[in-house]
Amino acid sequence: MIEQTEVVVIGAGIAGLTAAYQLGEADDFDVIVLEKEDRVGGRTVRGEHDGFVYARGTEYLGEPEGLLKQLIRKLDLQLREIPSPCDAHWHGGQFYYGEDGIAALYIEQSSLSDYNRFVQTIQKQADAYVEANEFKPNGNLAALDRMTAREFFQRNGFGDIYQQNFNVASRGLFGASIDEISALSFIPEIAFDYYDTEPISETRAARLNRDRPRRGSEETGTFSFTGGIAEVTLALQNELGHAVRLQSTVTSVQRDGKEFITTYRDARGNLRKVRSLMVVLAVPAPIAAQIAENELTAEQRNLMNRIEYAGYVTISFYTREIVWDGAFDLAVEDGHFFTDVYDATWIQRQYDSSVRNRNDSIFTVYIAPRSYKDRSVLNMSDQALLESSM
């Protein structure tokens, strides 16, 4: 027997859940969501330990706008600004905290004029990216897409400290080095931290705060929720209810006249079929190309199969004493096994009084590959990962 519905959504990450919610809520379609894992969220996943809730994947977002802003409001979620200092750097045996500290690091390792020129260059390029109404093959954006991020730094005379620190950032964000990611792809991510940054005068440079700032003393423009970004995906799952079917592995999507038949194995291993008017493929491109192979053009399959995905590992350490609470995210020097150390309790301590003054803690290290081609961390045992991180 073939089940009938209007829309089948394959994948229950944020994309699939949002599509299903919008189609059901705004457009009143009957929707079924099929997810092969035993949970929703994709990379947006969290853990819980003795009253602490901590992110195991997606950590934060910028200030929500558009559909996401509407979605948060509809789901009645409480958005939380991540308290400052949001970022810190470890370099040369020293910590640099917050906007002032990180600016001081760049000025010390290059010069005040180089730092100001860097900020202004990033802002200018990011503005051009946002304001572009079309992509011109011979335009500035196309030129940025043809050069690597490292080439961009080198051509603009931004020295080792910029290349080293942003190589760490690129590995953490994309799973690719600055020799692999294009300048066009990376500049908007760099600009996230510099949209409102003003040039620093010599007088102000001499007064930059190099000490650890008071927690929450500045706005960060970076947001999450008390229970992490997973609050969004879990709320969507709750709204969709029985429409979400976990442990349901799709094997094929085939056209049948003006409709589609989706075949999947359910949690018990039984083969099932659903007929629908539409199918939404909200899964990684190579998987979409495989399960809908007969319904995609050769060009579509070729493009989807060319998309490279990087792997990364997170390790969460539960400690009886606080090990790191200097900032939300500590970026380490290039060359370390991991790229970042997160205080996994940072947001919850700020907004949940029941855990605020606890002496125990959780910190998370992010282990990113040195290249998107590098799969070595995914093949390491848990013990080897732990030993390499200590």
Coordinates of N, CA and C in Angstrom, one line a residue, residues 332-338:
V332 N 43.0 29.2 18.9 CA 44.4 29.0 19.2 C 45.3 29.3 18.0
E333 N 46.6 29.2 18.2 CA 47.5 29.5 17.1 C 47.5 28.4 16.0
D334 N 47.8 28.8 14.8 CA 47.8 27.9 13.7 C 48.9 26.8 14.0
G335 N 48.5 25.6 13.6 CA 49.5 24.5 13.8 C 49.1 23.5 14.9
H336 N 48.1 23.9 15.8 CA 47.6 23.0 16.8 C 46.7 22.0 16.2
F337 N 46.5 20.9 17.0 CA 45.6 19.8 16.6 C 44.2 20.3 16.5
F338 N 43.8 21.2 17.4 CA 42.4 21.7 17.3 C 42.5 23.2 17.0

